[in-house]
Short mmCIF file of C-alpha atoms in Angstrom, two decimals:
data_model
loop_
_atom_site.label_atom_id
_atom_site.label_comp_id
_atom_site.label_asym_id
_atom_site.label_seq_id
_atom_site.Cartn_x
_atom_site.Cartn_y
_atom_site.Cartn_z
CA GLY A 1 69.59 128.82 58.51
CA ILE A 2 71.94 131.58 56.34
CA GLN A 3 75.34 131.34 57.11
CA VAL A 4 78.18 134.25 57.72
CA GLU A 5 81.33 133.60 57.75
CA GLN A 6 83.87 137.20 58.82
CA SER A 7 87.39 137.34 58.58
CA PRO A 8 90.14 137.01 58.74
CA PRO A 9 89.24 135.80 62.27
CA ASP A 10 91.91 138.11 63.86
CA LEU A 11 94.18 141.26 62.80
CA ILE A 12 96.85 142.65 64.40
CA LEU A 13 97.45 145.85 63.01
CA GLN A 14 100.32 149.48 64.25
CA GLU A 15 98.48 152.33 65.06
CA GLY A 16 97.76 154.29 61.66
CA ALA A 17 97.43 151.25 59.48
CA ASN A 18 94.22 150.49 57.55
CA SER A 19 92.38 147.28 57.31
CA THR A 20 89.49 145.77 55.61
CA LEU A 21 87.44 143.46 57.40
CA ARG A 22 84.86 140.62 55.30
CA CYS A 23 81.51 139.28 55.44
CA ASN A 24 80.52 136.75 53.66
CA PHE A 25 76.89 135.74 53.82
CA SER A 26 74.73 132.74 52.48
CA ASP A 27 71.46 134.16 51.44
CA SER A 28 69.86 137.17 50.21
CA VAL A 29 69.57 139.70 52.81
CA ASN A 30 67.58 142.70 53.56
CA ASN A 31 69.69 144.18 56.90
CA LEU A 32 73.06 143.40 57.23
CA GLN A 33 74.99 145.73 60.33
CA TRP A 34 78.75 145.76 61.12
CA PHE A 35 78.71 146.02 65.05
CA HIS A 36 82.30 147.08 67.08
CA GLN A 37 81.81 145.04 70.98
CA ASN A 38 84.35 146.96 73.47
CA PRO A 39 86.36 145.88 75.85
CA TRP A 40 83.78 146.27 78.78
CA GLY A 41 80.96 143.69 76.03
CA GLN A 42 79.24 146.87 74.68
CA LEU A 43 77.55 146.08 71.04
CA ILE A 44 78.39 149.58 69.41
CA ASN A 45 76.19 149.86 66.00
CA LEU A 46 78.33 151.10 63.51
CA PHE A 47 76.66 150.52 60.45
CA TYR A 48 73.00 149.58 59.05
CA ILE A 49 74.20 148.14 55.85
CA PRO A 50 71.90 145.95 53.73
CA SER A 51 73.37 147.45 49.97
CA GLY A 52 75.68 150.48 48.61
CA THR A 53 78.24 152.46 50.32
CA LYS A 54 78.23 154.48 53.24
CA GLN A 55 80.70 156.15 55.57
CA ASN A 56 81.43 157.50 58.89
CA GLY A 57 84.88 159.40 59.77
CA ARG A 58 87.48 156.80 59.73
CA LEU A 59 84.98 153.90 59.05
CA SER A 60 83.31 152.77 56.09
CA ALA A 61 81.42 150.32 54.68
CA THR A 62 80.49 148.72 51.20
CA THR A 63 77.63 145.73 50.75
CA VAL A 64 77.47 144.01 46.88
CA ALA A 65 74.35 142.16 47.89
CA THR A 66 74.48 140.56 44.79
CA GLU A 67 77.38 139.05 45.21
CA ARG A 68 76.22 138.19 49.05
CA TYR A 69 79.78 139.83 50.79
CA SER A 70 80.16 142.54 53.13
CA LEU A 71 83.47 145.11 53.92
CA LEU A 72 84.40 147.49 56.60
CA TYR A 73 87.09 149.37 56.28
CA ILE A 74 89.15 151.32 58.97
CA SER A 75 91.65 153.92 57.79
CA SER A 76 94.33 155.04 60.15
CA SER A 77 93.65 153.15 62.89
CA GLN A 78 93.43 153.72 66.28
CA THR A 79 94.42 151.94 69.88
CA THR A 80 91.02 152.19 70.87
CA ASP A 81 89.74 150.49 67.69
CA SER A 82 90.46 147.25 68.91
CA GLY A 83 87.78 145.05 70.14
CA VAL A 84 85.90 142.37 68.26
CA TYR A 85 83.93 143.61 65.22
CA PHE A 86 80.56 141.48 64.01
CA CYS A 87 78.36 141.44 61.45
CA ALA A 88 75.01 140.57 61.62
CA VAL A 89 72.08 139.75 59.11
CA LYS A 90 68.47 138.42 58.54
CA PRO A 91 67.70 136.81 55.55
CA THR A 92 64.96 138.22 52.48
CA ILE A 93 62.89 134.90 52.40
CA GLY A 94 61.12 134.01 55.48
CA ALA A 95 59.23 136.02 58.02
CA ASN A 96 61.46 135.54 61.00
CA SER A 97 63.01 139.09 61.83
CA LYS A 98 66.22 137.91 63.89
CA LEU A 99 69.50 138.60 63.07
CA THR A 100 72.21 136.22 62.73
CA PHE A 101 75.28 137.20 63.44
CA GLY A 102 79.00 135.93 62.39
CA LYS A 103 81.91 134.73 64.97
CA GLY A 104 83.05 138.17 64.78
CA ILE A 105 87.21 139.52 63.83
CA THR A 106 89.08 140.25 66.76
CA LEU A 107 90.92 142.96 66.16
CA SER A 108 93.99 144.63 67.84
CA VAL A 109 95.62 147.80 67.38
CA ARG A 110 99.22 148.22 68.64
CA PRO A 111 100.54 151.55 69.57
CA GLU B 1 69.84 159.76 69.92
CA PRO B 2 67.54 157.35 71.11
CA GLU B 3 69.01 154.54 72.94
CA VAL B 4 67.75 150.85 74.38
CA THR B 5 68.15 150.94 78.16
CA GLN B 6 69.34 148.08 79.96
CA THR B 7 69.03 147.50 84.33
CA PRO B 8 70.97 146.13 85.74
CA SER B 9 73.91 146.47 83.62
CA HIS B 10 75.69 143.23 85.91
CA GLN B 11 73.83 140.58 88.38
CA VAL B 12 75.49 137.51 89.72
CA THR B 13 73.47 135.38 90.93
CA GLN B 14 72.99 131.82 92.55
CA MET B 15 72.21 129.13 91.01
CA GLY B 16 68.77 127.72 90.81
CA GLN B 17 67.71 131.54 91.52
CA GLU B 18 65.45 133.10 89.31
CA VAL B 19 65.85 136.28 87.44
CA ILE B 20 64.41 139.31 85.81
CA LEU B 21 66.46 141.21 83.08
CA ARG B 22 64.73 144.49 82.30
CA CYS B 23 65.34 146.37 79.31
CA VAL B 24 63.62 149.91 78.08
CA PRO B 25 63.43 149.78 73.78
CA ILE B 26 63.29 152.93 72.18
CA SER B 27 59.55 154.22 72.17
CA ASN B 28 58.68 154.52 68.76
CA HIS B 29 59.61 150.81 67.86
CA LEU B 30 57.55 147.63 67.37
CA TYR B 31 60.30 145.04 67.65
CA PHE B 32 62.15 143.27 70.41
CA TYR B 33 64.83 141.09 71.22
CA TRP B 34 66.56 139.38 73.31
CA TYR B 35 70.09 137.66 72.22
CA ARG B 36 72.88 136.64 74.81
CA GLN B 37 76.59 136.52 74.19
CA ILE B 38 78.57 133.36 76.28
CA LEU B 39 81.79 134.50 76.87
CA GLY B 40 84.32 134.60 74.29
CA GLN B 41 81.32 132.99 71.54
CA LYS B 42 79.50 134.66 69.10
CA VAL B 43 75.62 136.72 68.99
CA GLU B 44 73.08 134.58 69.92
CA PHE B 45 69.31 135.11 68.92
CA LEU B 46 66.88 134.61 71.76
CA VAL B 47 63.31 135.41 70.92
CA SER B 48 61.44 138.73 69.18
CA PHE B 49 58.22 139.90 70.26
CA TYR B 50 55.65 141.67 68.87
CA ASN B 51 52.08 142.61 69.39
CA ASN B 52 52.88 141.24 72.66
CA GLU B 53 53.14 138.64 71.88
CA ILE B 54 56.44 136.37 71.04
CA SER B 55 57.23 136.01 66.93
CA GLU B 56 59.77 133.74 67.11
CA LYS B 57 62.06 131.90 69.18
CA SER B 58 65.16 129.79 69.23
CA GLU B 59 66.38 126.30 70.92
CA ILE B 60 67.72 128.07 73.65
CA PHE B 61 64.73 129.80 74.43
CA ASP B 62 62.98 126.91 76.60
CA ASP B 63 60.65 126.41 79.53
CA GLN B 64 63.17 128.27 81.80
CA PHE B 65 62.62 131.60 79.84
CA SER B 66 59.82 133.93 79.33
CA VAL B 67 59.50 137.67 77.81
CA GLU B 68 56.62 140.10 78.93
CA ARG B 69 55.75 143.53 78.02
CA PRO B 70 54.74 144.78 81.88
CA ASP B 71 53.84 147.93 80.88
CA GLY B 72 54.11 150.50 77.42
CA SER B 73 58.09 150.95 78.61
CA ASN B 74 59.77 148.37 79.60
CA PHE B 75 60.18 144.49 78.18
CA THR B 76 61.72 142.09 80.44
CA LEU B 77 63.37 138.97 80.18
CA LYS B 78 63.03 136.18 83.12
CA ILE B 79 64.65 132.91 83.40
CA ARG B 80 62.90 130.92 86.23
CA SER B 81 65.22 128.58 87.99
CA THR B 82 69.69 130.07 86.60
CA LYS B 83 71.94 127.13 85.61
CA LEU B 84 75.61 127.72 85.48
CA GLU B 85 75.50 127.81 82.00
CA ASP B 86 73.08 130.43 81.21
CA SER B 87 76.16 132.77 82.62
CA ALA B 88 76.46 135.04 79.88
CA MET B 89 75.83 138.75 78.66
CA TYR B 90 72.56 139.25 77.62
CA PHE B 91 71.45 141.83 74.20
CA CYS B 92 68.16 143.66 74.37
CA ALA B 93 67.32 145.01 71.15
CA SER B 94 64.50 147.04 69.55
CA SER B 95 63.73 148.05 65.70
CA GLU B 96 60.90 149.41 63.88
CA MET B 97 60.19 147.07 62.00
CA GLY B 98 60.57 143.43 61.11
CA GLY B 99 59.50 140.51 58.95
CA ARG B 100 57.96 140.81 55.93
CA ARG B 101 57.99 144.41 55.78
CA THR B 102 60.93 146.20 54.61
CA PRO B 103 63.59 146.18 57.53
CA PHE B 104 65.38 148.46 59.42
CA GLY B 105 68.17 148.47 61.32
CA CYS B 106 67.75 146.70 64.99
CA THR B 107 69.35 149.05 67.97
CA PHE B 108 70.78 146.69 70.66
CA GLY B 109 71.22 147.89 74.49
CA SER B 110 74.39 148.17 76.78
CA GLY B 111 73.60 144.76 78.10
CA THR B 112 73.23 142.92 81.40
CA ARG B 113 76.27 141.00 82.26
CA LEU B 114 74.71 137.73 84.42
CA THR B 115 76.81 135.72 86.19
CA VAL B 116 75.37 132.55 88.17
CA VAL B 117 77.55 131.38 91.22
#
């Protein structure tokens, strides 16, 4: 099946810093989503971005589908940004509809 | 914004007991899913459901698991005889479309944390 690799696995930032989180995937996809898992375990949908660029406040994401990667940018980070960030994809080929998740990136933002 | 609702948020059960986790997907969505996340690990797919039948299931989804859409709004996951290793966060999700059609994003519920003791 499709492989999803996220990097770096852990990231520590000082409040106010910027960061870039990366997601590589092994096959062509027609669905890619970024999620933030908060300390209570809830999965918050950040972006649905199978291609192109989107922005939402301090967060933005870019997916270069032809090169099989996606980037999540966090600017002016806040302590509330802490948590685990997951990338999840669905391959273009095949009839299945499931999302395959990466292992996540654990972000800690220090005051 | 429409939400996927899951109940209960936490459930503690004794090993060997049956549990039913409940979900109300978004009303105009056609595809429904269950995923689970063992503590500290990644989110894993369990099963997808479309047109009142299972469309895909993973190796995890063995005979102990079943899903049902008992009415027009609810979607349930039943674990017949829980084991310690079933302890996890269980997420329900729904999407407008799936499969070979142009997909849309999946919306996830807040999860049910299941603890088997």
